Each structure stands twice: as structure tokens, then as C-alpha cells.
Amino acid sequence: MRDKIDEQILEELRRDSRVPITDLSRKVNRSRTAVQARLSRLEQSQQILGYTIKEPSTAETGGIGAIVLISMEIRSKGEAATRQFVTMPEIASCLRVIGDHDFALLINPIEKQRLNFVLEQIYKIDGVKRTKTIMALSKEF
């Protein structure tokens, strides 16, 4: 169970996941050892799943981000497909959705040729019946 101090730690990490533990401990008014123990507990309880970076937006890099909506032939093939999606570093996340499609893949900003390659790999996955690609023009927030 998270308490107020855990929430403060998480908020600081959301702002800057590379904040040194000594700075973090100062901000939450706890010892370095106590903060390290809390971080370990949050990681072990999967309250923190990882640390990440922020990359430049598509407008800055010239890369293209996309959302790929996927319909499966048979829903039971979805689990095998997700095991393949997770191996593709260009896919930022995979959401199971309801409606006309089974999955929504969020594709990181990449060059057009690389996006085409990723889409070809997705089309080849067993059970993928149909895809719809939505190109991202910019990230608003």
C-alpha cells in the first residue's frame, strides 16, 4: 500500500526519472537509505515497472509516429500475436481494445522506411486479419 511519501517519490520520478537519490531524499525529507528502501519496495511490488526517457517529438526529428489498429481472424490468436509485438522495439505499447478492432499499437516516431518495415512485419503475424494505420502529425501533450 502506497503512502503519502511514496506518492511524493513517484511524483518526483515522473518529473525526472534520473533524479539522484540524494536529491530525491532531500525533496521528500527522508534519509537516502529510507528512500532507497522505498524505491526497492515499489519496484518489487510492481508499483514502479521501469524508468524511461523522453525523446524529441516527431516535429523535431522528422520521424513519424502511428497508431495501428489490428483485427484478428480469431481472438484466441491474440495472445501469440502480443508475444510477437513485444519483441518489436518500435512498438511503444499494445492496448487490447473493444469495438471493430482487437488491438491498438502505439508506434514510436520513426522514419517512413522503418515504419513501412514494421507494418510489413505486423501483417505477417499469424492471425492478423486486417490493420488500419493512423499517422500521427504531432503530439499535443
PDB file of C-alpha atoms in Angstrom:
ATOM      1  CA  MET A   1       0.000   0.000   0.000  1.00  0.00           C
ATOM      2  CA  ARG A   2       1.399   3.386  -1.000  1.00  0.00           C
ATOM      3  CA  ASP A   3       1.502   6.222   1.474  1.00  0.00           C
ATOM      4  CA  LYS A   4       1.995   9.976   1.122  1.00  0.00           C
ATOM      5  CA  ILE A   5       5.808   9.676   0.967  1.00  0.00           C
ATOM      6  CA  ASP A   6       5.597   7.004  -1.750  1.00  0.00           C
ATOM      7  CA  GLU A   7       3.306   9.304  -3.750  1.00  0.00           C
ATOM      8  CA  GLN A   8       5.796  12.170  -3.376  1.00  0.00           C
ATOM      9  CA  ILE A   9       8.626   9.919  -4.556  1.00  0.00           C
ATOM     10  CA  LEU A  10       6.598   8.776  -7.561  1.00  0.00           C
ATOM     11  CA  GLU A  11       5.666  12.350  -8.443  1.00  0.00           C
ATOM     12  CA  GLU A  12       9.332  13.406  -8.373  1.00  0.00           C
ATOM     13  CA  LEU A  13      10.280  10.425 -10.554  1.00  0.00           C
ATOM     14  CA  ARG A  14       7.531  11.313 -13.041  1.00  0.00           C
ATOM     15  CA  ARG A  15       9.126  14.744 -13.365  1.00  0.00           C
ATOM     16  CA  ASP A  16      12.658  13.370 -13.689  1.00  0.00           C
ATOM     17  CA  SER A  17      13.315   9.619 -13.597  1.00  0.00           C
ATOM     18  CA  ARG A  18      17.073  10.289 -13.358  1.00  0.00           C
ATOM     19  CA  VAL A  19      16.934  12.373 -10.192  1.00  0.00           C
ATOM     20  CA  PRO A  20      19.786  11.300  -7.869  1.00  0.00           C
ATOM     21  CA  ILE A  21      18.610   9.502  -4.730  1.00  0.00           C
ATOM     22  CA  THR A  22      20.283  12.106  -2.513  1.00  0.00           C
ATOM     23  CA  ASP A  23      18.251  14.870  -4.210  1.00  0.00           C
ATOM     24  CA  LEU A  24      15.113  12.756  -4.039  1.00  0.00           C
ATOM     25  CA  SER A  25      15.630  12.095  -0.321  1.00  0.00           C
ATOM     26  CA  ARG A  26      16.039  15.816   0.294  1.00  0.00           C
ATOM     27  CA  LYS A  27      12.819  16.614  -1.592  1.00  0.00           C
ATOM     28  CA  VAL A  28      10.752  14.105   0.406  1.00  0.00           C
ATOM     29  CA  ASN A  29      12.555  14.845   3.687  1.00  0.00           C
ATOM     30  CA  ARG A  30      13.750  11.275   4.277  1.00  0.00           C
ATOM     31  CA  SER A  31      17.176   9.663   4.561  1.00  0.00           C
ATOM     32  CA  ARG A  32      18.887   8.288   1.478  1.00  0.00           C
ATOM     33  CA  THR A  33      18.642   4.769   2.932  1.00  0.00           C
ATOM     34  CA  ALA A  34      14.909   5.145   3.601  1.00  0.00           C
ATOM     35  CA  VAL A  35      14.254   6.395   0.066  1.00  0.00           C
ATOM     36  CA  GLN A  36      16.316   3.566  -1.432  1.00  0.00           C
ATOM     37  CA  ALA A  37      14.317   1.039   0.619  1.00  0.00           C
ATOM     38  CA  ARG A  38      11.052   2.605  -0.546  1.00  0.00           C
ATOM     39  CA  LEU A  39      12.198   2.502  -4.181  1.00  0.00           C
ATOM     40  CA  SER A  40      13.135  -1.165  -3.833  1.00  0.00           C
ATOM     41  CA  ARG A  41       9.730  -1.940  -2.298  1.00  0.00           C
ATOM     42  CA  LEU A  42       7.901  -0.008  -5.034  1.00  0.00           C
ATOM     43  CA  GLU A  43       9.858  -1.888  -7.706  1.00  0.00           C
ATOM     44  CA  GLN A  44       9.295  -5.308  -6.104  1.00  0.00           C
ATOM     45  CA  SER A  45       5.557  -4.657  -5.706  1.00  0.00           C
ATOM     46  CA  GLN A  46       5.487  -3.536  -9.354  1.00  0.00           C
ATOM     47  CA  GLN A  47       4.375  -0.022  -8.481  1.00  0.00           C
ATOM     48  CA  ILE A  48       7.429   1.056 -10.495  1.00  0.00           C
ATOM     49  CA  LEU A  49       7.769  -1.039 -13.639  1.00  0.00           C
ATOM     50  CA  GLY A  50      10.769   0.753 -15.067  1.00  0.00           C
ATOM     51  CA  TYR A  51      12.464   4.057 -15.719  1.00  0.00           C
ATOM     52  CA  THR A  52      12.213   5.734 -19.084  1.00  0.00           C
ATOM     53  CA  ILE A  53      13.394   8.614 -21.204  1.00  0.00           C
ATOM     54  CA  LYS A  54      11.595  11.352 -23.093  1.00  0.00           C
ATOM     55  CA  GLU A  55      12.533  11.604 -26.736  1.00  0.00           C
ATOM     56  CA  PRO A  56      12.126  14.548 -29.084  1.00  0.00           C
ATOM     57  CA  SER A  57       8.719  14.875 -30.727  1.00  0.00           C
ATOM     58  CA  THR A  58       8.091  13.892 -34.336  1.00  0.00           C
ATOM     59  CA  ALA A  59       8.176  17.548 -35.361  1.00  0.00           C
ATOM     60  CA  GLU A  60      11.739  17.847 -34.047  1.00  0.00           C
ATOM     61  CA  THR A  61      13.077  14.593 -35.511  1.00  0.00           C
ATOM     62  CA  GLY A  62      11.150  14.346 -38.756  1.00  0.00           C
ATOM     63  CA  GLY A  63      10.079  10.849 -37.715  1.00  0.00           C
ATOM     64  CA  ILE A  64       6.541   9.579 -37.950  1.00  0.00           C
ATOM     65  CA  GLY A  65       4.562   8.057 -35.112  1.00  0.00           C
ATOM     66  CA  ALA A  66       1.483   5.969 -35.741  1.00  0.00           C
ATOM     67  CA  ILE A  67      -1.381   4.076 -34.210  1.00  0.00           C
ATOM     68  CA  VAL A  68      -2.010   0.695 -35.801  1.00  0.00           C
ATOM     69  CA  LEU A  69      -5.428  -0.838 -35.197  1.00  0.00           C
ATOM     70  CA  ILE A  70      -5.430  -4.620 -35.589  1.00  0.00           C
ATOM     71  CA  SER A  71      -8.280  -7.058 -36.141  1.00  0.00           C
ATOM     72  CA  MET A  72      -7.526 -10.723 -35.526  1.00  0.00           C
ATOM     73  CA  GLU A  73      -9.023 -13.622 -37.517  1.00  0.00           C
ATOM     74  CA  ILE A  74      -9.660 -15.465 -34.268  1.00  0.00           C
ATOM     75  CA  ARG A  75      -9.448 -13.777 -30.855  1.00  0.00           C
ATOM     76  CA  SER A  76      -7.597 -16.772 -29.409  1.00  0.00           C
ATOM     77  CA  LYS A  77      -4.590 -15.920 -31.622  1.00  0.00           C
ATOM     78  CA  GLY A  78      -4.253 -12.562 -29.875  1.00  0.00           C
ATOM     79  CA  GLU A  79      -2.010 -13.857 -27.102  1.00  0.00           C
ATOM     80  CA  ALA A  80       0.507 -15.285 -29.579  1.00  0.00           C
ATOM     81  CA  ALA A  81       0.420 -12.017 -31.522  1.00  0.00           C
ATOM     82  CA  THR A  82       1.168  -9.945 -28.399  1.00  0.00           C
ATOM     83  CA  ARG A  83       4.227 -12.104 -27.743  1.00  0.00           C
ATOM     84  CA  GLN A  84       5.495 -11.024 -31.162  1.00  0.00           C
ATOM     85  CA  PHE A  85       4.509  -7.369 -30.716  1.00  0.00           C
ATOM     86  CA  VAL A  86       6.572  -7.129 -27.526  1.00  0.00           C
ATOM     87  CA  THR A  87       9.731  -8.125 -29.433  1.00  0.00           C
ATOM     88  CA  MET A  88       9.415  -5.132 -31.768  1.00  0.00           C
ATOM     89  CA  PRO A  89      11.196  -2.125 -30.204  1.00  0.00           C
ATOM     90  CA  GLU A  90       9.315   0.309 -32.429  1.00  0.00           C
ATOM     91  CA  ILE A  91       6.049  -0.562 -30.658  1.00  0.00           C
ATOM     92  CA  ALA A  92       5.724   1.672 -27.594  1.00  0.00           C
ATOM     93  CA  SER A  93       2.655  -0.127 -26.248  1.00  0.00           C
ATOM     94  CA  CYS A  94      -0.074  -2.575 -27.137  1.00  0.00           C
ATOM     95  CA  LEU A  95      -3.629  -1.979 -25.953  1.00  0.00           C
ATOM     96  CA  ARG A  96      -6.394  -4.586 -26.109  1.00  0.00           C
ATOM     97  CA  VAL A  97      -9.483  -2.712 -27.262  1.00  0.00           C
ATOM     98  CA  ILE A  98     -13.149  -3.408 -27.874  1.00  0.00           C
ATOM     99  CA  GLY A  99     -15.095  -2.470 -30.968  1.00  0.00           C
ATOM    100  CA  ASP A 100     -14.176  -3.143 -34.586  1.00  0.00           C
ATOM    101  CA  HIS A 101     -10.553  -3.945 -33.692  1.00  0.00           C
ATOM    102  CA  ASP A 102      -8.809  -6.172 -31.151  1.00  0.00           C
ATOM    103  CA  PHE A 103      -5.578  -4.222 -30.547  1.00  0.00           C
ATOM    104  CA  ALA A 104      -4.221  -0.693 -30.845  1.00  0.00           C
ATOM    105  CA  LEU A 105      -0.449  -0.497 -31.221  1.00  0.00           C
ATOM    106  CA  LEU A 106       1.282   2.791 -30.453  1.00  0.00           C
ATOM    107  CA  ILE A 107       4.310   3.089 -32.707  1.00  0.00           C
ATOM    108  CA  ASN A 108       7.232   5.297 -31.676  1.00  0.00           C
ATOM    109  CA  PRO A 109       8.242   8.117 -34.032  1.00  0.00           C
ATOM    110  CA  ILE A 110      10.407   6.519 -36.732  1.00  0.00           C
ATOM    111  CA  GLU A 111      11.439   7.220 -40.303  1.00  0.00           C
ATOM    112  CA  LYS A 112       8.982   6.332 -43.093  1.00  0.00           C
ATOM    113  CA  GLN A 113      11.039   3.409 -44.382  1.00  0.00           C
ATOM    114  CA  ARG A 114      11.294   1.895 -40.909  1.00  0.00           C
ATOM    115  CA  LEU A 115       7.553   2.346 -40.330  1.00  0.00           C
ATOM    116  CA  ASN A 116       6.860   0.542 -43.599  1.00  0.00           C
ATOM    117  CA  PHE A 117       9.117  -2.325 -42.461  1.00  0.00           C
ATOM    118  CA  VAL A 118       7.335  -2.545 -39.081  1.00  0.00           C
ATOM    119  CA  LEU A 119       3.928  -2.610 -40.784  1.00  0.00           C
ATOM    120  CA  GLU A 120       5.096  -5.427 -43.077  1.00  0.00           C
ATOM    121  CA  GLN A 121       6.228  -7.415 -40.022  1.00  0.00           C
ATOM    122  CA  ILE A 122       2.840  -6.882 -38.349  1.00  0.00           C
ATOM    123  CA  TYR A 123       0.988  -8.035 -41.498  1.00  0.00           C
ATOM    124  CA  LYS A 124       2.989 -11.291 -41.437  1.00  0.00           C
ATOM    125  CA  ILE A 125       1.948 -12.244 -37.887  1.00  0.00           C
ATOM    126  CA  ASP A 126      -0.276 -15.320 -37.877  1.00  0.00           C
ATOM    127  CA  GLY A 127      -3.878 -14.416 -37.175  1.00  0.00           C
ATOM    128  CA  VAL A 128      -3.714 -10.749 -38.183  1.00  0.00           C
ATOM    129  CA  LYS A 129      -6.739 -10.289 -40.446  1.00  0.00           C
ATOM    130  CA  ARG A 130      -6.819  -6.550 -41.013  1.00  0.00           C
ATOM    131  CA  THR A 131      -4.950  -3.433 -39.951  1.00  0.00           C
ATOM    132  CA  LYS A 132      -5.695   0.260 -40.062  1.00  0.00           C
ATOM    133  CA  THR A 133      -2.848   2.729 -39.670  1.00  0.00           C
ATOM    134  CA  ILE A 134      -3.410   6.222 -38.335  1.00  0.00           C
ATOM    135  CA  MET A 135      -0.483   8.583 -38.821  1.00  0.00           C
ATOM    136  CA  ALA A 136       0.407  10.978 -36.017  1.00  0.00           C
ATOM    137  CA  LEU A 137       1.112  14.533 -37.138  1.00  0.00           C
ATOM    138  CA  SER A 138       2.164  15.889 -33.765  1.00  0.00           C
ATOM    139  CA  LYS A 139       1.999  15.172 -30.070  1.00  0.00           C
ATOM    140  CA  GLU A 140      -0.191  17.740 -28.351  1.00  0.00           C
ATOM    141  CA  PHE A 141       0.624  16.668 -24.752  1.00  0.00           C
TER     142      PHE A 141
END
